[in-house]
Amino acid sequence: MNVSPPKSALNVSCEECPLLCSDSFRAFSREELEFVSAFKRGELASSTGSSILLEGSNSPHLYTVLSGWGFRYKMLEDGRRQILNYIFPGDFVGLQNALHTEMQHSVEALSDMVFCVFERSRIYELYVKQPELGFDITWLAAREEQMLDEHLLSIGRRTAIERAAYLLAFLSDRAAAVGLFEKNSRIEPLTQQHVADTLGLSLVHTNKTLRKLCDNDTIAWHDSGFEIRDAEKLKEIAGWPGVSGLARPFL
Amino acid sequence: MNVSPPKSALNVSCEECPLLCSDSFRAFSREELEFVSAFKRGELASSTGSSILLEGSNSPHLYTVLSGWGFRYKMLEDGRRQILNYIFPGDFVGLQNALHTEMQHSVEALSDMVFCVFERSRIYELYVKQPELGFDITWLAAREEQMLDEHLLSIGRRTAIERAAYLLAFLSDRAAAVGLFEKNSRIEPLTQQHVADTLGLSLVHTNKTLRKLCDNDTIAWHDSGFEIRDAEKLKEIAGWPGVSGLARPFL
DNA sequence: CGTACTCTTGACCATATTCAAGAGACGTGG
DNA sequence: CCACGTCTCTTGAATATGGTCAAGAGTACG
């Protein structure tokens, strides 16, 4: 669990943000883009396995994922870990702490990642000057809540195999929505330990559960990653319809 | 599961909102109060066991809890139910669906409740005219996320007795923050079935787990409700520090 | 070539579920 | 007033699901 050296550089101006090309995101006015560009403080690059935010630490920043993916998690004192949700390009990170000075969760990179960095102290300004962007942030928070609700239902009430099917379908849908892993359709890197810590299961039992899905030919597990072989069957097993594909905002 | 007849009446003007007296909430400017008053559409009263919002339905409204308490939940097709979170006075309900037309969860009243009703379609107006109130909504959404994060950690990684201890301490803290159940310090009405559906456990196992806490003299269970006997021991068992008591906004 | 990481499997054990039955409280209608 | 159904809590026994322990195989990397 090494903390990456925070490399900072303002490489991409918001007007040329690569996310603007994607269908998944809403269109922005020129004025909005200019404002966000001025609001943006720089970029942060971090590599696989490194921590961006740590529970209990004090960050004056908010982040938007520009590229790569990772996850948010919490830990109990004795080391038990629960992965709360995954973060993908366009996701906003750090909001959960608008209220506390101390972070209530940690964030770790799965792949190499780049973040846009914003200053927490200036966020109120955004609500005053660009109400629509303020509204967008609420939209994103509401969306995160929806995902957490579904995760809660999953961990609380679905069986091991249903949970696993749900998670893999969920990750696949979210990745597809932002065009991640399009080339080889393999979602990686992700270990079975990550899956276990997301599902609230032990590593061994997670392995046996994934094995059933492999034997089914519903998925294929490769070294540190997986491939969806039958997305419909996965969703059927999970009893889950999939994520909504409405155009969404981002910062 | 009967749907209450929606009684509507504008009984309380926001300037005399009883929640304003509480220490838990932030102070509002006169202008803000006037705006919210104009924004408020009426009140909705519902009684124990009745549904305010139903998953899959289509509500043009947002609500703030004025009095009483209840819970949000989701269900799987075969009837398995997961309680996602509890709602207390000052809590904002329905935001999770700023994006969808269809509700993604249901809300049910535990006690008799009264809600303030707002129109979903006019919420953007609030962001433009009263940015601080828009910011407050985001604040509330972030707070809800934090609670869901902790619930997820609990269900995913805590043992049955730790989960139970966490839930009871959580409910006690939240109720205390808004002055609910001050008279007799009994948190009610709540059945062990509710507790089970929150913890992701079966009713029988929940009963046996609560029994241990009773034998411990950590809590006392009465008919449809419980009493905290040793809050510190509860939090110690759960490995949970308690909710933060910062002044919070509401609508 | 050795070490670390990930996945895999089997055996045994712990935890939680299901099934079943009964007790006590409460409200309703005869 | 009592009989009845309903709701909530309780308990025991049998069963299933998932956890822990242990060991080994394959791969990557220094």
Coordinates of C-alpha atoms (C1' of nucleotides) in Angstrom, one line a residue:
Chain A
M1 CA 0.0 0.0 0.0
N2 CA 2.4 2.7 -1.3
V3 CA 1.3 6.3 -1.7
S4 CA 2.2 7.5 -5.2
P5 CA 4.3 10.6 -5.6
P6 CA 1.7 13.2 -6.6
K7 CA 2.8 14.3 -10.0
S8 CA 0.9 17.5 -11.0
A9 CA 0.6 19.1 -14.3
L10 CA -2.1 20.9 -16.2
N11 CA -2.0 18.9 -19.3
V12 CA -5.5 18.9 -20.7
S13 CA -7.6 22.1 -20.9
C14 CA -11.2 21.3 -20.3
E15 CA -12.2 22.5 -23.7
E16 CA -10.3 19.5 -25.1
C17 CA -11.3 17.1 -22.4
P18 CA -11.4 13.7 -24.0
L19 CA -14.6 12.8 -22.1
L20 CA -16.5 15.4 -24.1
C21 CA -16.4 13.1 -27.1
S22 CA -18.2 10.3 -25.3
D23 CA -21.9 9.8 -25.8
S24 CA -22.4 9.1 -22.2
F25 CA -21.9 12.7 -21.0
R26 CA -24.0 15.7 -21.5
A27 CA -23.0 18.6 -23.6
F28 CA -21.6 21.7 -21.9
S29 CA -21.9 25.4 -22.9
R30 CA -18.7 27.3 -23.7
E31 CA -19.2 29.4 -20.6
E32 CA -19.4 26.3 -18.4
L33 CA -16.2 24.9 -19.9
E34 CA -14.3 28.1 -19.3
F35 CA -15.5 28.2 -15.8
V36 CA -14.5 24.6 -15.1
S37 CA -11.1 25.2 -16.8
A38 CA -10.4 28.1 -14.4
F39 CA -11.7 26.0 -11.5
K40 CA -9.4 23.1 -12.3
R41 CA -6.2 23.2 -10.3
G42 CA -4.1 20.6 -12.1
E43 CA -3.9 16.9 -12.7
L44 CA -2.8 14.0 -10.6
A45 CA -1.4 10.8 -12.0
S46 CA -1.3 7.6 -10.0
S47 CA -0.3 4.1 -10.8
T48 CA -1.8 0.6 -10.1
G49 CA -2.2 -0.1 -6.4
S50 CA -1.4 3.3 -5.2
S51 CA -3.7 5.3 -2.8
I52 CA -5.2 8.6 -3.9
L53 CA -7.1 9.3 -0.7
L54 CA -6.7 7.7 2.7
E55 CA -9.4 7.2 5.4
G56 CA -8.6 9.6 8.3
S57 CA -6.4 11.9 6.2
N58 CA -7.2 15.5 5.3
S59 CA -7.6 16.4 1.7
P60 CA -8.3 19.9 0.5
H61 CA -9.1 18.5 -3.0
L62 CA -11.9 17.0 -5.0
Y63 CA -11.2 14.9 -8.0
T64 CA -12.7 13.9 -11.3
V65 CA -11.5 10.7 -12.9
L66 CA -10.0 11.5 -16.3
S67 CA -8.8 8.0 -17.2
G68 CA -8.3 4.6 -15.7
W69 CA -10.3 3.0 -12.9
G70 CA -10.1 2.3 -9.2
F71 CA -12.2 1.8 -6.1
R72 CA -13.4 3.3 -2.8
Y73 CA -13.1 1.3 0.4
K74 CA -13.3 1.3 4.1
M75 CA -11.5 -0.8 6.6
L76 CA -12.2 -2.1 10.1
E77 CA -9.4 -1.8 12.7
D78 CA -8.4 -5.5 12.4
G79 CA -7.9 -5.2 8.7
R80 CA -11.2 -6.4 7.3
R81 CA -11.8 -4.5 4.1
Q82 CA -15.0 -3.6 2.3
I83 CA -14.9 -2.2 -1.2
L84 CA -17.8 0.4 -1.4
N85 CA -17.9 1.2 -5.1
Y86 CA -15.7 1.4 -8.2
I87 CA -14.7 4.7 -9.9
F88 CA -14.6 5.2 -13.7
P89 CA -13.8 8.1 -16.0
G90 CA -16.2 11.0 -15.3
D91 CA -16.8 10.0 -11.7
F92 CA -16.4 12.6 -9.0
V93 CA -14.4 11.7 -5.9
G94 CA -14.1 13.2 -2.5
L95 CA -17.6 14.7 -2.2
Q96 CA -18.5 12.3 0.5
N97 CA -16.4 14.6 2.7
A98 CA -18.0 17.9 1.9
L99 CA -18.8 17.8 5.6
H100 CA -15.9 16.2 7.5
T101 CA -12.4 17.4 7.5
E102 CA -11.3 13.8 7.7
M103 CA -11.8 11.4 4.9
Q104 CA -14.3 8.6 5.7
H105 CA -13.0 6.2 3.1
S106 CA -9.9 5.5 1.0
V107 CA -9.4 5.4 -2.8
E108 CA -7.0 3.1 -4.6
A109 CA -6.1 2.9 -8.3
L110 CA -6.6 -0.4 -10.1
S111 CA -5.0 0.7 -13.3
D112 CA -2.9 3.7 -13.9
M113 CA -5.2 6.7 -13.4
V114 CA -5.3 10.4 -14.1
F115 CA -7.5 12.8 -12.1
C116 CA -8.5 16.4 -12.5
V117 CA -7.9 18.2 -9.3
F118 CA -10.3 20.9 -7.9
E119 CA -10.1 22.9 -4.7
R120 CA -12.7 21.9 -2.1
S121 CA -12.7 25.4 -0.6
R122 CA -13.8 27.0 -3.9
I123 CA -16.7 24.6 -4.5
Y124 CA -19.3 26.9 -3.1
E125 CA -18.3 29.5 -5.7
L126 CA -19.3 27.0 -8.4
Y127 CA -22.9 26.8 -7.0
V128 CA -23.2 30.6 -7.1
K129 CA -21.7 31.2 -10.5
Q130 CA -22.7 28.1 -12.4
P131 CA -25.9 26.8 -10.8
E132 CA -26.3 24.1 -13.5
L133 CA -22.9 22.7 -12.5
G134 CA -24.0 22.7 -8.9
F135 CA -27.0 20.8 -10.0
D136 CA -24.8 18.4 -11.8
I137 CA -22.9 17.6 -8.7
T138 CA -26.1 16.8 -6.9
W139 CA -27.0 14.6 -9.8
L140 CA -23.8 12.7 -9.5
A141 CA -24.2 12.3 -5.8
A142 CA -27.8 11.0 -6.3
R143 CA -26.4 8.5 -8.9
E144 CA -23.8 7.3 -6.4
E145 CA -26.5 6.8 -3.9
Q146 CA -28.5 4.6 -6.3
M147 CA -25.5 2.5 -6.9
L148 CA -24.8 2.1 -3.2
D149 CA -28.5 1.2 -2.6
E150 CA -28.2 -1.6 -5.2
H151 CA -24.9 -2.8 -3.6
L152 CA -26.6 -2.9 -0.2
L153 CA -29.4 -5.0 -1.6
S154 CA -26.9 -7.2 -3.2
I155 CA -24.7 -7.9 -0.1
G156 CA -27.6 -8.0 2.2
R157 CA -30.0 -10.2 0.4
R158 CA -28.5 -11.9 -2.7
T159 CA -26.7 -15.3 -2.5
A160 CA -23.1 -15.7 -3.2
I161 CA -23.6 -16.5 -6.9
E162 CA -26.2 -13.8 -7.4
R163 CA -23.9 -11.3 -5.8
A164 CA -21.0 -12.3 -8.0
A165 CA -23.2 -12.2 -11.2
Y166 CA -24.4 -8.8 -10.2
L167 CA -21.0 -7.4 -9.6
L168 CA -19.5 -8.6 -12.8
A169 CA -22.5 -7.4 -14.8
F170 CA -22.3 -4.1 -13.0
L171 CA -18.6 -3.5 -13.7
S172 CA -19.1 -4.5 -17.4
D173 CA -22.0 -2.1 -17.8
R174 CA -20.2 0.7 -16.2
A175 CA -17.0 0.1 -18.2
A176 CA -19.0 -0.1 -21.4
A177 CA -20.7 3.2 -20.6
V178 CA -17.4 5.1 -20.7
G179 CA -15.8 3.0 -23.4
L180 CA -13.3 1.3 -21.1
F181 CA -11.9 -2.1 -22.1
E182 CA -13.4 -1.9 -25.6
K183 CA -10.5 -3.4 -27.4
N184 CA -10.2 -6.9 -25.8
S185 CA -13.5 -6.8 -23.7
R186 CA -11.5 -7.9 -20.7
I187 CA -12.1 -6.1 -17.5
E188 CA -8.8 -5.8 -15.7
P189 CA -6.8 -5.6 -13.6
L190 CA -8.9 -7.0 -10.8
T191 CA -8.0 -9.9 -8.5
Q192 CA -10.4 -12.3 -6.8
Q193 CA -9.4 -10.7 -3.6
H194 CA -11.0 -7.5 -4.9
V195 CA -14.2 -9.3 -5.8
A196 CA -14.3 -11.0 -2.4
D197 CA -13.9 -7.6 -0.6
T198 CA -16.7 -6.2 -2.7
L199 CA -19.1 -9.1 -2.2
G200 CA -18.4 -9.5 1.5
L201 CA -17.2 -13.0 1.0
S202 CA -14.0 -14.8 1.8
L203 CA -11.4 -15.3 -0.9
V204 CA -11.8 -19.1 -1.0
H205 CA -15.6 -19.0 -1.3
T206 CA -15.4 -16.2 -3.9
N207 CA -13.0 -18.5 -6.0
K208 CA -15.5 -21.4 -5.8
T209 CA -18.4 -19.1 -6.7
L210 CA -16.5 -17.6 -9.7
R211 CA -15.6 -21.1 -10.7
K212 CA -19.3 -22.0 -11.1
L213 CA -19.8 -19.0 -13.4
C214 CA -16.8 -20.1 -15.4
D215 CA -18.0 -23.7 -15.7
N216 CA -21.3 -22.2 -16.8
D217 CA -19.5 -20.4 -19.5
T218 CA -21.0 -17.2 -18.3
I219 CA -17.7 -15.6 -17.7
A220 CA -14.0 -16.5 -18.2
W221 CA -11.5 -15.6 -15.5
H222 CA -8.0 -14.8 -16.6
D223 CA -5.1 -13.8 -14.6
S224 CA -6.2 -10.6 -12.8
G225 CA -9.2 -9.9 -14.8
F226 CA -12.3 -11.4 -16.4
E227 CA -14.3 -11.5 -19.6
I228 CA -18.0 -11.6 -20.0
R229 CA -19.2 -14.5 -22.1
D230 CA -23.0 -14.2 -21.6
A231 CA -24.1 -10.8 -20.2
E232 CA -27.8 -11.7 -20.3
K233 CA -27.3 -14.9 -18.3
L234 CA -25.4 -12.9 -15.7
K235 CA -28.1 -10.4 -15.2
E236 CA -30.7 -13.2 -15.1
I237 CA -28.8 -15.0 -12.4
A238 CA -28.5 -11.7 -10.5
G239 CA -32.1 -10.7 -11.0
W240 CA -30.8 -7.3 -12.0
P241 CA -31.8 -5.3 -15.1
G242 CA -28.5 -3.3 -15.7
V243 CA -27.5 0.3 -15.3
S244 CA -29.4 3.1 -17.0
G245 CA -27.7 4.6 -20.0
L246 CA -28.9 8.2 -19.7
A247 CA -26.6 11.0 -20.6
R248 CA -24.9 12.2 -17.5
P249 CA -23.0 15.3 -16.4
F250 CA -19.5 15.5 -15.1
L251 CA -17.0 18.2 -14.0
Chain B
M1 CA -48.7 -2.7 2.8
N2 CA -51.5 -0.2 2.3
V3 CA -51.0 3.1 0.7
S4 CA -52.2 6.0 2.8
P5 CA -54.7 8.4 1.4
P6 CA -52.6 11.5 0.8
K7 CA -54.0 14.2 3.0
S8 CA -52.6 17.5 1.9
A9 CA -52.7 20.8 3.8
L10 CA -50.2 23.6 4.2
N11 CA -50.3 23.7 8.0
V12 CA -46.9 25.0 9.0
S13 CA -45.2 27.9 7.3
C14 CA -41.5 27.4 7.0
E15 CA -40.9 30.5 9.2
E16 CA -42.4 28.6 12.1
C17 CA -40.9 25.2 11.2
P18 CA -40.4 23.3 14.4
L19 CA -37.1 22.0 13.2
L20 CA -35.7 25.5 13.3
C21 CA -35.6 25.3 17.1
S22 CA -33.3 22.3 17.1
D23 CA -29.6 22.7 17.6
S24 CA -28.9 20.1 15.0
F25 CA -29.8 22.3 12.1
R26 CA -28.1 25.3 10.7
A27 CA -29.6 28.8 10.9
F28 CA -31.4 30.1 7.8
S29 CA -31.6 33.7 6.5
R30 CA -35.1 35.3 6.3
E31 CA -34.8 35.3 2.5
E32 CA -34.0 31.6 2.4
L33 CA -37.0 30.8 4.6
E34 CA -39.3 32.9 2.4
F35 CA -38.0 31.1 -0.7
V36 CA -38.5 27.7 0.8
S37 CA -42.0 28.6 2.0
A38 CA -42.9 29.5 -1.6
F39 CA -41.3 26.4 -2.8
K40 CA -43.2 24.2 -0.5
R41 CA -46.3 22.7 -2.0
G42 CA -48.1 21.3 1.0
E43 CA -47.8 18.5 3.6
L44 CA -48.4 14.8 3.5
A45 CA -49.4 12.8 6.5
S46 CA -48.9 9.1 6.6
S47 CA -49.5 6.5 9.3
T48 CA -47.5 3.5 10.7
G49 CA -46.9 0.9 8.0
S50 CA -48.1 2.9 5.1
S51 CA -46.0 3.5 2.0
I52 CA -45.0 7.0 0.9
L53 CA -43.0 6.0 -2.2
L54 CA -43.0 2.8 -4.1
E55 CA -40.2 1.3 -6.2
G56 CA -41.2 1.5 -9.8
S57 CA -43.7 4.2 -9.3
N58 CA -43.5 7.7 -10.6
S59 CA -43.4 10.6 -8.2
P60 CA -43.3 14.3 -9.2
H61 CA -42.4 15.2 -5.6
L62 CA -39.6 15.5 -3.2
Y63 CA -40.1 15.3 0.6
T64 CA -38.6 16.5 3.8
V65 CA -39.5 14.7 6.9
L66 CA -41.1 17.0 9.4
S67 CA -42.0 14.5 12.1
G68 CA -41.8 10.8 12.8
W69 CA -39.5 8.2 11.3
G70 CA -39.4 5.5 8.6
F71 CA -37.1 3.7 6.3
R72 CA -36.1 3.3 2.6
Y73 CA -35.9 -0.2 1.2
K74 CA -35.5 -2.3 -2.0
M75 CA -36.9 -5.7 -2.7
L76 CA -35.9 -8.6 -5.0
E77 CA -38.6 -10.2 -7.1
D78 CA -39.1 -13.1 -4.8
G79 CA -39.8 -10.9 -1.8
R80 CA -36.4 -10.7 -0.1
R81 CA -36.2 -7.2 1.4
Q82 CA -33.3 -5.0 2.2
I83 CA -33.7 -1.9 4.3
L84 CA -31.2 0.7 3.0
N85 CA -31.4 3.4 5.6
Y86 CA -33.7 5.1 8.1
I87 CA -35.2 8.5 7.7
F88 CA -35.6 11.0 10.5
P89 CA -36.9 14.6 10.8
G90 CA -35.0 16.9 8.5
D91 CA -34.0 14.2 6.1
F92 CA -34.6 14.7 2.4
V93 CA -36.3 12.0 0.5
G94 CA -36.7 11.3 -3.2
L95 CA -33.5 12.9 -4.4
Q96 CA -32.1 9.5 -5.4
N97 CA -34.4 9.8 -8.4
A98 CA -33.4 13.2 -9.7
L99 CA -32.4 11.2 -12.7
H100 CA -34.9 8.5 -13.2
T101 CA -38.6 8.9 -13.7
E102 CA -39.1 5.6 -11.9
M103 CA -38.4 5.3 -8.2
Q104 CA -35.6 2.9 -7.4
H105 CA -36.6 2.3 -3.9
S106 CA -39.6 2.4 -1.6
V107 CA -40.3 4.4 1.6
E108 CA -42.4 3.2 4.5
A109 CA -43.4 4.9 7.7
L110 CA -42.6 3.3 11.0
S111 CA -44.4 5.8 13.2
D112 CA -47.0 8.3 12.0
M113 CA -45.2 10.9 9.9
V114 CA -45.6 14.3 8.3
F115 CA -43.7 15.4 5.2
C116 CA -43.2 18.7 3.5
V117 CA -43.8 18.3 -0.2
F118 CA -41.8 20.0 -2.9
E119 CA -42.1 19.8 -6.7
R120 CA -39.3 18.0 -8.4
S121 CA -39.7 20.0 -11.5
R122 CA -39.0 23.2 -9.7
I123 CA -35.8 22.1 -8.0
Y124 CA -33.5 23.5 -10.6
E125 CA -35.0 26.9 -9.9
L126 CA -33.7 26.5 -6.3
Y127 CA -30.2 26.1 -7.5
V128 CA -30.4 29.3 -9.5
K129 CA -32.1 31.5 -7.0
Q130 CA -30.7 30.2 -3.7
P131 CA -27.3 28.6 -4.4
E132 CA -26.7 28.0 -0.8
L133 CA -29.8 25.9 -0.6
G134 CA -28.6 24.0 -3.6
F135 CA -25.3 23.4 -1.8
D136 CA -27.2 22.2 1.2
I137 CA -29.0 19.6 -0.9
T138 CA -25.6 18.3 -2.1
W139 CA -24.5 18.3 1.5
L140 CA -27.4 16.1 2.5
A141 CA -26.7 13.8 -0.4
A142 CA -23.1 13.5 0.6
R143 CA -24.2 12.7 4.2
E144 CA -26.5 10.0 3.0
E145 CA -23.6 8.5 1.0
Q146 CA -21.5 8.4 4.1
M147 CA -24.2 6.5 6.0
L148 CA -24.6 4.1 3.1
D149 CA -20.8 3.5 3.0
E150 CA -20.8 2.6 6.7
H151 CA -23.9 0.3 6.3
L152 CA -22.1 -1.4 3.4
L153 CA -19.0 -1.9 5.6
S154 CA -21.2 -3.3 8.3
I155 CA -23.2 -5.8 6.2
G156 CA -20.2 -6.8 4.2
R157 CA -17.6 -7.2 6.9
R158 CA -19.0 -7.1 10.4
T159 CA -20.2 -10.2 12.2
A160 CA -23.8 -10.6 13.2
I161 CA -23.4 -9.2 16.7
E162 CA -21.2 -6.4 15.5
R163 CA -23.7 -5.5 12.9
A164 CA -26.6 -5.5 15.4
A165 CA -24.6 -3.4 17.8
Y166 CA -23.8 -0.9 15.1
L167 CA -27.4 -0.6 13.9
L168 CA -28.8 0.0 17.4
A169 CA -26.1 2.6 18.2
F170 CA -26.6 4.2 14.8
L171 CA -30.4 4.5 15.3
S172 CA -29.9 5.8 18.8
D173 CA -27.5 8.5 17.7
R174 CA -29.6 9.6 14.9
A175 CA -32.7 9.8 17.0
A176 CA -30.9 11.7 19.7
A177 CA -29.6 14.2 17.1
V178 CA -33.1 15.3 16.3
G179 CA -34.6 14.9 19.8
L180 CA -36.7 11.8 18.9
F181 CA -37.7 9.4 21.7
E182 CA -36.3 11.7 24.4
K183 CA -39.1 11.1 26.9
N184 CA -38.8 7.4 27.5
S185 CA -35.5 6.7 25.6
R186 CA -37.1 3.9 23.8
I187 CA -36.7 3.6 20.1
E188 CA -39.9 2.4 18.6
P189 CA -41.8 1.1 16.9
L190 CA -39.4 -1.3 15.3
T191 CA -39.8 -5.1 15.0
Q192 CA -37.0 -7.7 14.9
Q193 CA -38.0 -8.3 11.3
H194 CA -37.0 -4.7 10.5
V195 CA -33.7 -5.3 12.2
A196 CA -33.2 -8.5 10.3
D197 CA -33.9 -6.9 6.9
T198 CA -31.5 -4.1 7.7
L199 CA -28.7 -6.4 8.8
G200 CA -29.1 -8.9 6.0
L201 CA -29.8 -11.7 8.4
S202 CA -32.7 -14.1 9.0
L203 CA -35.3 -13.3 11.6
V204 CA -34.4 -16.3 13.7
H205 CA -30.7 -15.5 13.8
T206 CA -31.4 -11.8 14.4
N207 CA -33.5 -12.8 17.4
K208 CA -30.7 -14.9 18.8
T209 CA -28.2 -12.2 18.3
L210 CA -30.3 -9.5 20.0
R211 CA -30.8 -12.0 22.8
K212 CA -27.1 -12.0 23.4
L213 CA -27.1 -8.2 23.6
C214 CA -30.0 -8.4 26.1
D215 CA -28.2 -11.0 28.2
N216 CA -25.2 -8.7 28.2
D217 CA -27.5 -5.9 29.5
T218 CA -26.3 -3.8 26.6
I219 CA -29.8 -3.3 25.4
A220 CA -33.3 -4.2 26.4
W221 CA -35.8 -5.4 23.8
H222 CA -39.5 -4.5 24.4
D223 CA -42.4 -5.3 22.3
S224 CA -41.7 -3.6 19.0
G225 CA -38.8 -1.4 20.2
F226 CA -35.7 -1.3 22.2
E227 CA -33.8 0.6 24.8
I228 CA -30.1 1.4 25.0
R229 CA -28.6 0.3 28.3
D230 CA -25.0 0.8 27.6
A231 CA -24.2 2.9 24.5
E232 CA -20.5 2.8 25.0
K233 CA -20.4 -1.0 25.1
L234 CA -22.5 -1.1 21.9
K235 CA -20.1 1.1 20.0
E236 CA -17.2 -0.9 21.4
I237 CA -18.7 -4.1 20.2
A238 CA -19.4 -2.6 16.8
G239 CA -16.0 -0.9 16.5
W240 CA -17.8 2.2 15.5
P241 CA -17.2 5.7 16.8
G242 CA -20.7 7.2 16.4
V243 CA -22.2 9.8 14.1
S244 CA -20.8 13.2 13.8
G245 CA -22.9 15.9 15.5
L246 CA -22.1 18.8 13.2
A247 CA -24.9 21.3 12.5
R248 CA -26.6 20.4 9.3
P249 CA -28.9 22.0 6.8
F250 CA -32.3 20.9 5.7
L251 CA -35.0 22.1 3.4
Chain C
dC1 C1' 16.7 -19.7 -8.9
dG2 C1' 14.1 -18.0 -5.3
dT3 C1' 10.3 -15.0 -3.9
dA4 C1' 5.9 -13.1 -4.3
dC5 C1' 1.4 -13.0 -6.1
dT6 C1' -2.7 -15.1 -7.8
dC7 C1' -5.6 -18.8 -8.4
dT8 C1' -7.1 -23.5 -7.1
dT9 C1' -8.7 -27.5 -4.3
dG10 C1' -9.9 -30.4 -0.4
dA11 C1' -11.1 -31.1 4.4
dC12 C1' -13.0 -29.5 8.4
dC13 C1' -15.5 -26.2 11.2
dA14 C1' -18.4 -22.0 12.2
dT15 C1' -22.0 -19.3 11.3
dA16 C1' -26.4 -18.5 9.6
dT17 C1' -30.9 -20.4 7.5
dT18 C1' -34.9 -23.1 7.4
dC19 C1' -38.5 -25.6 9.5
dA20 C1' -41.4 -26.1 13.3
dA21 C1' -43.8 -25.1 17.2
dG22 C1' -45.4 -22.5 21.0
dA23 C1' -46.1 -18.3 24.2
dG24 C1' -47.9 -13.8 25.1
dA25 C1' -50.2 -9.5 23.8
dC26 C1' -53.7 -7.2 21.4
dG27 C1' -57.8 -6.2 18.9
dT28 C1' -62.3 -7.7 16.8
dG29 C1' -66.6 -9.6 16.5
dG30 C1' -69.9 -12.9 18.3
Chain D
dC1 C1' -66.8 -11.6 28.2
dC2 C1' -64.7 -14.9 25.6
dA3 C1' -63.0 -17.1 21.3
dC4 C1' -60.4 -16.2 17.5
dG5 C1' -57.0 -14.6 14.4
dT6 C1' -52.9 -11.9 14.0
dC7 C1' -48.6 -10.2 15.2
dT8 C1' -44.2 -10.4 17.6
dC9 C1' -41.0 -12.8 20.0
dT10 C1' -38.8 -17.1 21.4
dT11 C1' -36.5 -21.7 21.2
dG12 C1' -34.8 -26.2 19.5
dA13 C1' -33.3 -29.2 15.8
dA14 C1' -31.7 -30.2 11.2
dT15 C1' -29.5 -28.3 7.3
dA16 C1' -27.0 -25.3 4.2
dT17 C1' -24.0 -21.8 3.2
dG18 C1' -19.8 -19.8 3.8
dG19 C1' -15.3 -19.4 6.5
dT20 C1' -10.7 -21.1 7.9
dC21 C1' -6.7 -23.9 7.4
dA22 C1' -3.5 -26.0 4.6
dA23 C1' -1.1 -27.0 0.6
dG24 C1' 0.1 -26.9 -4.2
dA25 C1' 0.5 -25.1 -9.1
dG26 C1' 1.4 -21.6 -12.4
dT27 C1' 3.4 -17.2 -13.6
dA28 C1' 6.1 -13.0 -13.3
dC29 C1' 10.0 -10.7 -11.9
dG30 C1' 14.3 -9.6 -10.0

